[in-house]
Short mmCIF file of C-alpha atoms and ligand atoms in Angstrom, two decimals:
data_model
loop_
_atom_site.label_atom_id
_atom_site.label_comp_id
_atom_site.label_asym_id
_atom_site.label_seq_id
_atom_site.Cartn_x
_atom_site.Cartn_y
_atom_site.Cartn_z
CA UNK A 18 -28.23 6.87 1.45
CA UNK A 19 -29.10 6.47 5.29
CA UNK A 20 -28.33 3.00 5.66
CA UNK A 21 -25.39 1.01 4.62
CA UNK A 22 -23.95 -2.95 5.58
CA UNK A 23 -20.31 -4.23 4.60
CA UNK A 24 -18.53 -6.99 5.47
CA UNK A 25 -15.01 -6.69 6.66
CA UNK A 26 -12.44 -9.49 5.92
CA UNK A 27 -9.94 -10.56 7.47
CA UNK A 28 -6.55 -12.13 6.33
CA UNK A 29 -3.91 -14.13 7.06
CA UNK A 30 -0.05 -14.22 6.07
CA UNK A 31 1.74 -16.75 4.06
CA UNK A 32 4.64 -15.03 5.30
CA UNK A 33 6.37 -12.58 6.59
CA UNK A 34 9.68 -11.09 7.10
CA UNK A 35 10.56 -7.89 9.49
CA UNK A 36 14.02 -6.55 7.25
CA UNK A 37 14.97 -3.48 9.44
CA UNK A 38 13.49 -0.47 11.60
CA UNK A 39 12.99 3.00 11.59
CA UNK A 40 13.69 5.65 13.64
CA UNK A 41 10.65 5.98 14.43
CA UNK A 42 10.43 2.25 16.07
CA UNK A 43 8.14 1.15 13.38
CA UNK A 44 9.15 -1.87 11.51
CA UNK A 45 10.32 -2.27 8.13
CA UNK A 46 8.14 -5.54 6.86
CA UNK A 47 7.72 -7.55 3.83
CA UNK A 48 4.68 -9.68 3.95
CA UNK A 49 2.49 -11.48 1.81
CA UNK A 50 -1.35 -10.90 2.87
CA UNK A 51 -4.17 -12.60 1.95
CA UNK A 52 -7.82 -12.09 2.53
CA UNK A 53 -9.77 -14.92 3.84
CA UNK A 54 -13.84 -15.07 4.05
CA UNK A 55 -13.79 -15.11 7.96
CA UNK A 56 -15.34 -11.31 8.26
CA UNK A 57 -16.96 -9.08 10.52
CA UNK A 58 -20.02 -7.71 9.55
CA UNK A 59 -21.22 -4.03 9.90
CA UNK A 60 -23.80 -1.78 9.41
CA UNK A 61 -24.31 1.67 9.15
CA UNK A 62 -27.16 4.14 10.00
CA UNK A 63 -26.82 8.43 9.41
CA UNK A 64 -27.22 10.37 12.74
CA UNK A 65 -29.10 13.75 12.00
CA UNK A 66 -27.80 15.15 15.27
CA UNK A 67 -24.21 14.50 14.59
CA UNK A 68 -23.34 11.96 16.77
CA UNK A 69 -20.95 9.48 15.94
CA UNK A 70 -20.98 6.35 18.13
CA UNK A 71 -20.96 2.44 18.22
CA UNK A 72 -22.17 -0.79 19.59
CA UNK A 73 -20.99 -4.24 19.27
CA UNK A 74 -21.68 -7.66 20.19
CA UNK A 75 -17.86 -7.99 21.66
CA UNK A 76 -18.31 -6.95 25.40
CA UNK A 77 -14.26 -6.91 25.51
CA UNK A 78 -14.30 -4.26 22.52
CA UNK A 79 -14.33 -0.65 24.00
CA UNK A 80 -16.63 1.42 21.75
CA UNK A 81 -15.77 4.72 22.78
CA UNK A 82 -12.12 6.66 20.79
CA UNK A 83 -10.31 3.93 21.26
CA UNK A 84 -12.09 1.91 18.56
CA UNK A 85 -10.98 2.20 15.23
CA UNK A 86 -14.29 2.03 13.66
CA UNK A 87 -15.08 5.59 15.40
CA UNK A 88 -11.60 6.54 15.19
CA UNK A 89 -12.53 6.15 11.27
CA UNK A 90 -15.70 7.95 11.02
CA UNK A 91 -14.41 10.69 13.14
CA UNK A 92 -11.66 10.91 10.96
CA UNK A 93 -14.03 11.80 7.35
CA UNK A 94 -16.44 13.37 9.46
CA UNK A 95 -13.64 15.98 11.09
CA UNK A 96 -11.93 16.09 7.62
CA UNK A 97 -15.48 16.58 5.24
CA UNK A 98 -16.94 18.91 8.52
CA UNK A 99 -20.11 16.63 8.18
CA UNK A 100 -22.82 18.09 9.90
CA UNK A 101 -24.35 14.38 10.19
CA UNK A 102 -22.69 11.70 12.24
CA UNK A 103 -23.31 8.16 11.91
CA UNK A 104 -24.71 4.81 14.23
CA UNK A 105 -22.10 2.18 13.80
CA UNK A 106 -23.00 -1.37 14.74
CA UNK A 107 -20.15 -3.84 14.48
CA UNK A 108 -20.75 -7.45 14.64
CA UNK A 109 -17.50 -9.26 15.34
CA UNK A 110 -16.43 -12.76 13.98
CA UNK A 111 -12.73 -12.20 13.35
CA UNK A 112 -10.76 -13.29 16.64
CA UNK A 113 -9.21 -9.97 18.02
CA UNK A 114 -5.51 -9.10 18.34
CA UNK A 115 -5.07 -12.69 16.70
CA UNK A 116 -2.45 -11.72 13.62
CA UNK A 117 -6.06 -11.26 11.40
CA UNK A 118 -6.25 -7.50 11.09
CA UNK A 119 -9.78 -7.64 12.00
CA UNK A 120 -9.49 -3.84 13.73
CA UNK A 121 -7.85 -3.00 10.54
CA UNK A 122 -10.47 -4.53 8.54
CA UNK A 123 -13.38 -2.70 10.41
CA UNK A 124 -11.53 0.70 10.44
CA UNK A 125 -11.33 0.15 6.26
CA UNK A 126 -15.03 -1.04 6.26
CA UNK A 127 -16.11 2.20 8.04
CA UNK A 128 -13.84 4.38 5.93
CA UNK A 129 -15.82 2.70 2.94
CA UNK A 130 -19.23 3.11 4.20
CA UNK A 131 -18.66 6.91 5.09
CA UNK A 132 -17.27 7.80 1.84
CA UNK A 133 -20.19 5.73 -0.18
CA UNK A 134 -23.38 7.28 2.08
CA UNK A 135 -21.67 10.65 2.19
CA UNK A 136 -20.70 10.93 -1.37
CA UNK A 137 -17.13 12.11 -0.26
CA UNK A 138 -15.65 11.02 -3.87
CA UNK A 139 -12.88 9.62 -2.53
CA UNK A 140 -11.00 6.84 -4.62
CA UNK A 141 -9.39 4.00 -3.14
CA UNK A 142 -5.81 5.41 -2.89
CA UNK A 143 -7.45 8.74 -1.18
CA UNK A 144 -8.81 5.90 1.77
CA UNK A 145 -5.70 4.07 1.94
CA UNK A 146 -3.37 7.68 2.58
CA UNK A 147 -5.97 8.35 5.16
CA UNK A 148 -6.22 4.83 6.36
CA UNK A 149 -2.67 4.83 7.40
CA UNK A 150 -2.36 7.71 9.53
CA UNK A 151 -5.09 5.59 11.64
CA UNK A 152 -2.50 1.68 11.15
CA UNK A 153 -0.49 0.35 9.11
CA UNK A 154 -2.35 -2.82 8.18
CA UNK A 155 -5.35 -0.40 7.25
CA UNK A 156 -4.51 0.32 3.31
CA UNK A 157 -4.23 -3.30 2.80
CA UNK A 158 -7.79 -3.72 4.09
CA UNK A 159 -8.87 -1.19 2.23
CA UNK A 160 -7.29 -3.08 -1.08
CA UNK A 161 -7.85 -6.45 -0.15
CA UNK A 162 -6.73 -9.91 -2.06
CA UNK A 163 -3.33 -11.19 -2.53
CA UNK A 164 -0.91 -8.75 -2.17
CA UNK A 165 3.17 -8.02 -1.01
CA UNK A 166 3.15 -5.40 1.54
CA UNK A 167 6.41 -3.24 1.96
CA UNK A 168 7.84 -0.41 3.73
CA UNK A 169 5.91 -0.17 6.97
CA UNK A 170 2.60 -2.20 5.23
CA UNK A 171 1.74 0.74 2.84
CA UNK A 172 3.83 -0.21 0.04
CA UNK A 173 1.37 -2.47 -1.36
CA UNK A 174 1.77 -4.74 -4.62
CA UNK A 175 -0.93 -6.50 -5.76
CA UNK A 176 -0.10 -10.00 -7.07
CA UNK A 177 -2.06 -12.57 -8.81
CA UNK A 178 -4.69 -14.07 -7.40
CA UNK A 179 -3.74 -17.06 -4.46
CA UNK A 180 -5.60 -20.34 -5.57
CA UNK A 181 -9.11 -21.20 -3.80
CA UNK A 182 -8.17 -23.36 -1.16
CA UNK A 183 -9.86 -24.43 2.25
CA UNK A 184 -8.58 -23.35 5.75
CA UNK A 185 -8.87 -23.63 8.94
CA UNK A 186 -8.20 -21.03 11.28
CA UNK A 187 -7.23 -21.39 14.98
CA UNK A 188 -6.83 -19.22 17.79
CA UNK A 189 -5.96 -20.82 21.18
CA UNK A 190 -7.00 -19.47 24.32
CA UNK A 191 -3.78 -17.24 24.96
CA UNK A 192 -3.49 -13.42 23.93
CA UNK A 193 -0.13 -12.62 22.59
CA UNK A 194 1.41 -9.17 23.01
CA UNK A 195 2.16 -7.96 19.04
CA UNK A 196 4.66 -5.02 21.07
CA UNK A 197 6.29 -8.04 23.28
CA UNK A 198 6.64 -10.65 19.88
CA UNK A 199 8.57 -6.86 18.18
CA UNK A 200 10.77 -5.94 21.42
CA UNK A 201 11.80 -9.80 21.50
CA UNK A 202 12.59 -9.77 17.73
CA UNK A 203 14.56 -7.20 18.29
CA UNK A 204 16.80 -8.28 20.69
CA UNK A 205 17.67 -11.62 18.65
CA UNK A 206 21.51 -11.28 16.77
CA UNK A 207 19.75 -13.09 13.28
CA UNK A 208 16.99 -14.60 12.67
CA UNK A 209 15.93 -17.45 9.28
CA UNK A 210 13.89 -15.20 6.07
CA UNK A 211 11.05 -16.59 4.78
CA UNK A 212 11.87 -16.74 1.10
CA UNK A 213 9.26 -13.79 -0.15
CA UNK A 214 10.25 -13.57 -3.68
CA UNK A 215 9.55 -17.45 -3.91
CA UNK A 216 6.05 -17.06 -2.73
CA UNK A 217 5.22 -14.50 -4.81
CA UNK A 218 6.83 -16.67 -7.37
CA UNK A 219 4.79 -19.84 -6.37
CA UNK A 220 1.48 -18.11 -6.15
CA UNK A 221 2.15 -16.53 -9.83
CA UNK A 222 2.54 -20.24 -10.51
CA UNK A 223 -0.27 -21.45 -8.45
CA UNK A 224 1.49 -23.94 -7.23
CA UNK A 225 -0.17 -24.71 -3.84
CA UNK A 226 2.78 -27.35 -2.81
CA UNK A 227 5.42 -24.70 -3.39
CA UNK A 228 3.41 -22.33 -1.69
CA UNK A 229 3.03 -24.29 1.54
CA UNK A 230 6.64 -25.08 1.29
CA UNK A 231 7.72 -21.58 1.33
CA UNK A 232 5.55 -20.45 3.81
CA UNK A 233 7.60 -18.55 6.28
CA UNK A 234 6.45 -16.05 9.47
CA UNK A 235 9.63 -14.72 11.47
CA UNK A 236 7.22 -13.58 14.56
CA UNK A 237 6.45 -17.20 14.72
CA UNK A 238 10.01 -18.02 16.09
CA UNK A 239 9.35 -15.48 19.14
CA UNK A 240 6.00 -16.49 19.66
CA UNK A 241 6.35 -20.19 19.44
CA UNK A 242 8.52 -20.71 22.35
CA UNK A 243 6.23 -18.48 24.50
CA UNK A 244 2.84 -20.20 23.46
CA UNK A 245 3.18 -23.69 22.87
CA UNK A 246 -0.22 -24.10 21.89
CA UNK A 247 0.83 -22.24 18.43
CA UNK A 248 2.84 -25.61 17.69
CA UNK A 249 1.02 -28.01 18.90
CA UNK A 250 -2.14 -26.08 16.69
CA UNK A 251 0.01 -26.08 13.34
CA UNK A 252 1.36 -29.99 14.53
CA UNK A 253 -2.22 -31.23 14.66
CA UNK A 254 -3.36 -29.87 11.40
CA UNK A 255 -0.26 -31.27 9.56
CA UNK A 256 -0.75 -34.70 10.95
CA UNK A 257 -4.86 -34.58 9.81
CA UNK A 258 -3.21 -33.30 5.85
CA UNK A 259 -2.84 -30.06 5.76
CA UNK A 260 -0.85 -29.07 2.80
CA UNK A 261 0.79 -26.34 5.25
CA UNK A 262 0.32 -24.42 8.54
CA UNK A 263 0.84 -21.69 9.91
CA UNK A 264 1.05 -18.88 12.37
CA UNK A 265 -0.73 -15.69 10.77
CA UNK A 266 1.27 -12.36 11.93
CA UNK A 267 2.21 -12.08 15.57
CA UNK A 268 -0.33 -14.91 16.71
CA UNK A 269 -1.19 -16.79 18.37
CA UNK A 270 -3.85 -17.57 15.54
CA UNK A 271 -2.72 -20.71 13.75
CA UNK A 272 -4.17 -21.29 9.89
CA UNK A 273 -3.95 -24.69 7.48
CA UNK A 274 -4.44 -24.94 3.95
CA UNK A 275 -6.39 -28.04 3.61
CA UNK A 276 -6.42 -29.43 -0.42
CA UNK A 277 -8.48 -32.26 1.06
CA UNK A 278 -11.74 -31.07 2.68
CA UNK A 279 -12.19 -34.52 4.51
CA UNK A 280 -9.01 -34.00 6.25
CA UNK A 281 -10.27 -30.65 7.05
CA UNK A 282 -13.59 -31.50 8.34
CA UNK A 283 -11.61 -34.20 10.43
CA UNK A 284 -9.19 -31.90 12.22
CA UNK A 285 -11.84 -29.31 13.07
CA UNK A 286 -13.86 -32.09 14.32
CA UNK A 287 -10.49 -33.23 16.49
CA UNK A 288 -10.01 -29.19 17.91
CA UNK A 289 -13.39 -29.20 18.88
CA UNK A 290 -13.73 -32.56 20.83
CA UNK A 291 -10.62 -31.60 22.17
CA UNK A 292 -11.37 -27.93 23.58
CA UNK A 293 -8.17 -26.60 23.05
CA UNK A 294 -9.32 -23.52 20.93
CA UNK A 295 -10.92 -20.09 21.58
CA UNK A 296 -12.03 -20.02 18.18
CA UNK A 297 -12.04 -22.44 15.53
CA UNK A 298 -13.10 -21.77 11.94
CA UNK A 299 -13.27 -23.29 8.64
CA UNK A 300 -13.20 -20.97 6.16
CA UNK A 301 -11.71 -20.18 2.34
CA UNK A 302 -9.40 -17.73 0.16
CA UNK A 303 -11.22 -15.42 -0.63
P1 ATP B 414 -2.86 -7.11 13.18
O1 ATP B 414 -3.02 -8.41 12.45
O2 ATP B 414 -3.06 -5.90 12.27
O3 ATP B 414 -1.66 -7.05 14.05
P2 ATP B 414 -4.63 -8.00 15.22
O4 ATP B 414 -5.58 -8.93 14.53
O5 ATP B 414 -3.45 -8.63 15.91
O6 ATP B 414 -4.11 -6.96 14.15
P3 ATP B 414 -6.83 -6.49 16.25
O7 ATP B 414 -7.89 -7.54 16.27
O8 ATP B 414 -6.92 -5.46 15.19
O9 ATP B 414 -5.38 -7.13 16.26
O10 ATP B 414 -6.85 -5.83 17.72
C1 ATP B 414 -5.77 -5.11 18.25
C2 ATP B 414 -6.26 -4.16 19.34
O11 ATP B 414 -7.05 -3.12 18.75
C3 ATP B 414 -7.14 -4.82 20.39
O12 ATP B 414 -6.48 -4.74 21.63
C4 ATP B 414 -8.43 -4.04 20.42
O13 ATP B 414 -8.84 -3.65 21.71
C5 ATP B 414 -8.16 -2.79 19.57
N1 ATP B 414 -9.30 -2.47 18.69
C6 ATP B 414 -9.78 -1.25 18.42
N2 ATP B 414 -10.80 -1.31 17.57
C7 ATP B 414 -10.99 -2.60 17.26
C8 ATP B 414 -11.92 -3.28 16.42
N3 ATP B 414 -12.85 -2.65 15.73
N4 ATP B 414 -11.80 -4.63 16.33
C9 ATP B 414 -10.81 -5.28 17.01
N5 ATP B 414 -9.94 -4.67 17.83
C10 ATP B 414 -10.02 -3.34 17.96
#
């Protein structure tokens, strides 16, 4: 196989709770992802001379190292001592460093890809151990659909599938620090839990009122009061229906669950007259 395209999803949270750190600094999470049909797309093309490099339509991306879709291919390809290399072309949708995983996403997509047109063998679990060593967020990718995520995001628990609904997804024009939203946690005495046992609960149940009731994100109480636009995003989208809203890990994205497609199509019509988005999707649970 020479040639290869996979999508790469990206997901929100219906909530999430930071429970303690390690010595390490990392933090000790319990979240509940989701994948959602927003994706990147990316294709693939075998490099007789070895060479592993990228391009992208996402000037701001760097596509040297410091990607993580080379920092994934270098990875098999140093581990497997491939003599060929691989062209990576990366077209980007997902907003980046907007709570959505989307490097995450691409760095599991590439792991994927270079396992299926090398014929490494590797299973699933083999790409999520070596996803993590490159993030956190990476074995989740790698799994995908509803899941609780534990430890430091590799404890993963898949749980019944979350019902089909509509969303829209927001991202205001602000970039939000994910180190900055941590360090500020940090420093707070106590801070409210999102209930995560009750939304697992409620999405065994599919019960999409309980779900948006129990919807919970404690990064959103740091990054509200820095970026207003994150509440007057999930503010806007209550008052056209949404069922619930949301901030989506450390922001700023914003995301609604919309039961009623009209109201849907009516906010995103709203956020787009109005301008006050970077990027504004409507897209589904995937
Ligand atoms: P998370 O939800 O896991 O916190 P995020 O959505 O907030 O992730 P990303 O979009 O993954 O954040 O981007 C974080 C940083 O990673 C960016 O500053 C970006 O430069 C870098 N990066 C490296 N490779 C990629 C990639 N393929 N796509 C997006 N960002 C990448």
């Amino acid at each position: 196989m020479d040639q290869l395209r996979k999508k790469a999803y990206g997901k929100i949270n219906l909530a999430l709770d930071v429970i303690g750190r390690r010595d390490d600094g990392y933090h000790l999470v319990k979240m509940i992802m989701q994948t959602v049909e927003l994706h990147d797309e990316l294709s693939f093309e075998k490099t007789t001379d070895g060479s592993v490099s990228m391009t992208t339509n996402d000037s701001t991306l760097p596509v040297n190292d410091d990607n993580l879709c080379i920092k994934a291919a270098k990875l098999l390809k140093d581990e497997f001592h491939l003599t060929e290399g691989v062209n990576i072309h990366l077209e980007k949708n997902i907003p980046v460093a907007a709570g959505m995983a989307g490097g995450s996403t691409d760095a599991a997509a590439v792991l994927k890809a270079v396992n299926e047109m090398f014929e490494l063998g590797l299973s699933d679990e083999d790409l999520m151990e070596r996803g993590l060593s490159l993030g956190a967020d990476i074995p989740y990718c790698i799994m995908g659909g509803t899941a609780l995520s534990e430890g430091i995001g590799e404890e993963l628990t898949k749980i019944s599938p979350m019902p089909k609904v509509a969303l829209l997804i927001a991202k205001p024009p602000v970039n939000v620090s994910t180190g900055k939203v941590y360090t500020t946690l940090d420093s707070l005495e106590s801070y409210e839990h999102p209930d995560i046992d009750g939304m697992v609960r409620s999405i065994e149940e599919k019960n999409i009122k309980e779900i948006c009731n129990t919807m919970g994100n404690v990064l959103a109480d740091v990054t509200m009061p820095m970026v207003k636009e994150v509440e007057q995003l999930r503010d806007t989208m209550l008052s056209f229906g949404a069922d619930g809203a949301m901030m989506t890990g450390s922001g700023p994205t914003v995301f609604g669950i919309f039961t009623d497609e009209v109201a849907l199509d009516k906010c995103y019509l709203d956020l787009k007259e109005k301008n006050v988005c970077e990027r504004l999707y409507k897209t589904f649970v995937l």
